[in-house]
mmCIF file of C-alpha atoms in Angstrom:
data_model
loop_
_atom_site.group_PDB
_atom_site.id
_atom_site.type_symbol
_atom_site.label_atom_id
_atom_site.label_comp_id
_atom_site.label_asym_id
_atom_site.label_seq_id
_atom_site.Cartn_x
_atom_site.Cartn_y
_atom_site.Cartn_z
ATOM 1 C CA MET A 1 -36.610 20.621 -2.829
ATOM 2 C CA ARG A 2 -38.541 23.848 -2.275
ATOM 3 C CA VAL A 3 -36.424 26.047 0.042
ATOM 4 C CA ALA A 4 -37.632 29.186 1.802
ATOM 5 C CA LEU A 5 -34.973 31.867 2.173
ATOM 6 C CA VAL A 6 -36.375 33.546 5.268
ATOM 7 C CA THR A 7 -36.159 37.314 5.460
ATOM 8 C CA GLY A 8 -37.662 40.231 7.372
ATOM 9 C CA SER A 9 -40.458 42.501 6.260
ATOM 10 C CA ARG A 10 -38.545 45.751 6.738
ATOM 11 C CA LEU A 11 -35.035 45.409 5.422
ATOM 12 C CA GLU A 12 -32.965 48.571 5.455
ATOM 13 C CA GLN A 13 -30.675 47.164 2.790
ATOM 14 C CA GLU A 14 -30.815 44.378 0.252
ATOM 15 C CA ASP A 15 -29.287 41.019 1.150
ATOM 16 C CA ALA A 16 -26.399 40.892 -1.333
ATOM 17 C CA ASP A 17 -25.912 37.155 -0.771
ATOM 18 C CA GLU A 18 -29.495 36.224 -1.598
ATOM 19 C CA ALA A 19 -29.202 36.129 -5.400
ATOM 20 C CA PRO A 20 -25.996 34.028 -5.512
ATOM 21 C CA LEU A 21 -27.436 31.624 -2.938
ATOM 22 C CA ALA A 22 -30.684 31.265 -4.901
ATOM 23 C CA GLU A 23 -28.701 30.702 -8.092
ATOM 24 C CA ALA A 24 -26.552 28.027 -6.427
ATOM 25 C CA LEU A 25 -29.650 26.280 -5.096
ATOM 26 C CA ARG A 26 -31.293 26.342 -8.532
ATOM 27 C CA ALA A 27 -28.110 24.930 -10.097
ATOM 28 C CA ARG A 28 -28.468 21.965 -7.754
ATOM 29 C CA GLY A 29 -32.095 21.364 -8.689
ATOM 30 C CA HIS A 30 -33.749 23.148 -5.749
ATOM 31 C CA GLN A 31 -36.504 25.757 -5.920
ATOM 32 C CA PRO A 32 -35.617 28.703 -3.669
ATOM 33 C CA GLY A 33 -38.140 31.350 -2.727
ATOM 34 C CA VAL A 34 -38.006 34.377 -0.465
ATOM 35 C CA ALA A 35 -40.373 34.153 2.509
ATOM 36 C CA VAL A 36 -41.038 36.835 5.140
ATOM 37 C CA TRP A 37 -40.987 35.326 8.622
ATOM 38 C CA ASP A 38 -43.893 37.361 10.004
ATOM 39 C CA ASP A 39 -46.247 36.991 7.020
ATOM 40 C CA PRO A 40 -49.438 35.647 8.645
ATOM 41 C CA ALA A 41 -50.766 34.316 5.326
ATOM 42 C CA LEU A 42 -47.728 32.158 4.609
ATOM 43 C CA ASP A 43 -48.152 28.399 4.965
ATOM 44 C CA TRP A 44 -44.687 27.123 5.896
ATOM 45 C CA SER A 45 -45.642 23.547 5.077
ATOM 46 C CA VAL A 46 -45.473 24.375 1.347
ATOM 47 C CA PHE A 47 -41.685 24.447 1.739
ATOM 48 C CA ASP A 48 -39.555 21.349 2.145
ATOM 49 C CA ALA A 49 -37.084 23.396 4.168
ATOM 50 C CA ALA A 50 -36.490 26.927 5.436
ATOM 51 C CA LEU A 51 -33.212 28.748 5.981
ATOM 52 C CA ILE A 52 -33.109 31.875 8.145
ATOM 53 C CA ARG A 53 -31.205 34.463 6.121
ATOM 54 C CA SER A 54 -31.921 38.165 6.653
ATOM 55 C CA THR A 55 -34.438 38.482 9.457
ATOM 56 C CA TRP A 56 -32.814 41.662 10.718
ATOM 57 C CA ASP A 57 -36.048 42.934 12.261
ATOM 58 C CA TYR A 58 -36.411 40.004 14.683
ATOM 59 C CA PHE A 59 -34.864 41.754 17.685
ATOM 60 C CA ARG A 60 -37.689 44.297 17.830
ATOM 61 C CA ARG A 61 -40.115 41.408 18.426
ATOM 62 C CA ARG A 62 -37.865 38.655 19.756
ATOM 63 C CA ASP A 63 -40.595 36.640 21.486
ATOM 64 C CA GLU A 64 -42.718 36.624 18.329
ATOM 65 C CA PHE A 65 -39.712 35.583 16.256
ATOM 66 C CA VAL A 66 -38.852 32.700 18.555
ATOM 67 C CA ALA A 67 -42.502 31.580 18.561
ATOM 68 C CA TRP A 68 -42.449 31.758 14.750
ATOM 69 C CA ALA A 69 -39.317 29.565 14.660
ATOM 70 C CA PHE A 70 -41.090 26.870 16.664
ATOM 71 C CA ARG A 71 -44.202 27.090 14.439
ATOM 72 C CA ALA A 72 -42.183 27.037 11.226
ATOM 73 C CA GLY A 73 -40.010 24.235 12.571
ATOM 74 C CA ALA A 74 -43.124 22.168 13.191
ATOM 75 C CA ALA A 75 -44.394 22.780 9.625
ATOM 76 C CA THR A 76 -41.142 22.316 7.671
ATOM 77 C CA ARG A 77 -37.488 21.489 8.170
ATOM 78 C CA LEU A 78 -35.961 24.621 9.674
ATOM 79 C CA PHE A 79 -32.204 24.504 9.096
ATOM 80 C CA ASN A 80 -31.775 26.699 12.158
ATOM 81 C CA PRO A 81 -33.315 24.575 14.942
ATOM 82 C CA PRO A 82 -35.840 26.566 17.013
ATOM 83 C CA GLU A 83 -33.961 25.865 20.251
ATOM 84 C CA LEU A 84 -30.814 27.337 18.700
ATOM 85 C CA VAL A 85 -32.789 30.336 17.407
ATOM 86 C CA ARG A 86 -34.090 31.007 20.919
ATOM 87 C CA TRP A 87 -30.602 30.682 22.413
ATOM 88 C CA THR A 88 -28.806 32.929 19.921
ATOM 89 C CA THR A 89 -31.400 35.715 19.802
ATOM 90 C CA HIS A 90 -30.313 36.801 23.274
ATOM 91 C CA LYS A 91 -26.685 37.890 23.355
ATOM 92 C CA PHE A 92 -26.050 36.272 26.753
ATOM 93 C CA TYR A 93 -25.303 33.110 24.769
ATOM 94 C CA LEU A 94 -21.918 34.705 24.121
ATOM 95 C CA ARG A 95 -21.110 34.399 27.824
ATOM 96 C CA GLU A 96 -21.896 30.695 27.674
ATOM 97 C CA LEU A 97 -19.599 30.323 24.668
ATOM 98 C CA GLU A 98 -16.872 32.233 26.489
ATOM 99 C CA ARG A 99 -17.217 30.028 29.591
ATOM 100 C CA GLY A 100 -16.827 27.069 27.235
ATOM 101 C CA GLY A 101 -13.527 28.450 25.949
ATOM 102 C CA ALA A 102 -14.648 30.116 22.708
ATOM 103 C CA PRO A 103 -13.089 33.517 22.001
ATOM 104 C CA VAL A 104 -15.677 36.306 22.014
ATOM 105 C CA VAL A 105 -15.580 40.100 21.856
ATOM 106 C CA PRO A 106 -15.704 41.433 25.434
ATOM 107 C CA MET A 107 -19.034 42.932 26.442
ATOM 108 C CA GLU A 108 -20.811 44.254 29.491
ATOM 109 C CA PRO A 109 -24.544 44.165 28.902
ATOM 110 C CA ILE A 110 -26.471 46.813 30.751
ATOM 111 C CA THR A 111 -29.103 45.111 32.918
ATOM 112 C CA PRO A 112 -31.283 46.570 35.710
ATOM 113 C CA SER A 113 -29.350 44.588 38.349
ATOM 114 C CA TYR A 114 -26.066 45.939 36.982
ATOM 115 C CA LEU A 115 -27.368 49.510 37.241
ATOM 116 C CA LEU A 116 -28.423 48.943 40.867
ATOM 117 C CA LEU A 117 -25.001 47.538 41.628
ATOM 118 C CA VAL A 118 -23.084 50.598 40.412
ATOM 119 C CA GLY A 119 -25.370 53.190 42.051
ATOM 120 C CA TYR A 120 -26.551 56.606 40.854
ATOM 121 C CA ALA A 121 -23.134 58.108 40.008
ATOM 122 C CA GLY A 122 -22.259 54.962 38.177
ATOM 123 C CA ILE A 123 -25.560 55.071 36.316
ATOM 124 C CA VAL A 124 -24.858 58.599 35.068
ATOM 125 C CA SER A 125 -21.334 57.642 33.986
ATOM 126 C CA ILE A 126 -22.535 54.473 32.347
ATOM 127 C CA ALA A 127 -25.379 56.282 30.589
ATOM 128 C CA ILE A 128 -22.996 58.846 29.114
ATOM 129 C CA ALA A 129 -20.515 56.194 28.025
ATOM 130 C CA TRP A 130 -23.321 54.020 26.720
ATOM 131 C CA LEU A 131 -24.747 56.804 24.594
ATOM 132 C CA LEU A 132 -21.321 57.716 23.219
ATOM 133 C CA TRP A 133 -19.947 54.221 22.667
ATOM 134 C CA LEU A 134 -22.952 51.976 22.170
ATOM 135 C CA SER A 135 -22.084 50.925 18.642
ATOM 136 C CA ILE A 136 -18.508 50.091 19.600
ATOM 137 C CA LEU A 137 -18.365 48.794 23.161
ATOM 138 C CA ASN A 138 -21.747 47.385 24.091
ATOM 139 C CA ARG A 139 -24.041 44.818 22.587
ATOM 140 C CA LEU A 140 -27.757 44.934 23.011
ATOM 141 C CA SER A 141 -28.934 41.737 24.615
ATOM 142 C CA ALA A 142 -31.172 41.099 21.590
ATOM 143 C CA SER A 143 -29.994 42.681 18.372
ATOM 144 C CA ALA A 144 -29.379 41.925 14.756
ATOM 145 C CA ALA A 145 -25.893 43.348 14.664
ATOM 146 C CA GLY A 146 -22.524 42.218 15.846
ATOM 147 C CA PHE A 147 -21.772 45.547 17.441
#
């Protein structure tokens, strides 16, 4: 089976798990290959399957990424179903998981309606806290990080 290990075009660091995964696939008779999700010249039908691995640049172009997932999923077996890709690329899915009883890290996403609710003084306070604590306390609604 020819398997695409899907990655992004602008990785800030190498995917350390890629080589061992490729080796394990080869040991089982598969043919892994790295494929960049936003490569317009790539024909996804040449792969028997595709596995989203290190597409860390997706959140900058979320709509394009989700559209790609549906296109790729129509051309090959995408191990990450496009509907699931769409759902998990927006961090509000964590609220749905929490409502279903799954433990999640507490978060308060900053939305325009939330800012209107807290008023100007609240906006200033939130902006200061947000700038100081973004990487610890808040999650971007579409991001490639767990913080």
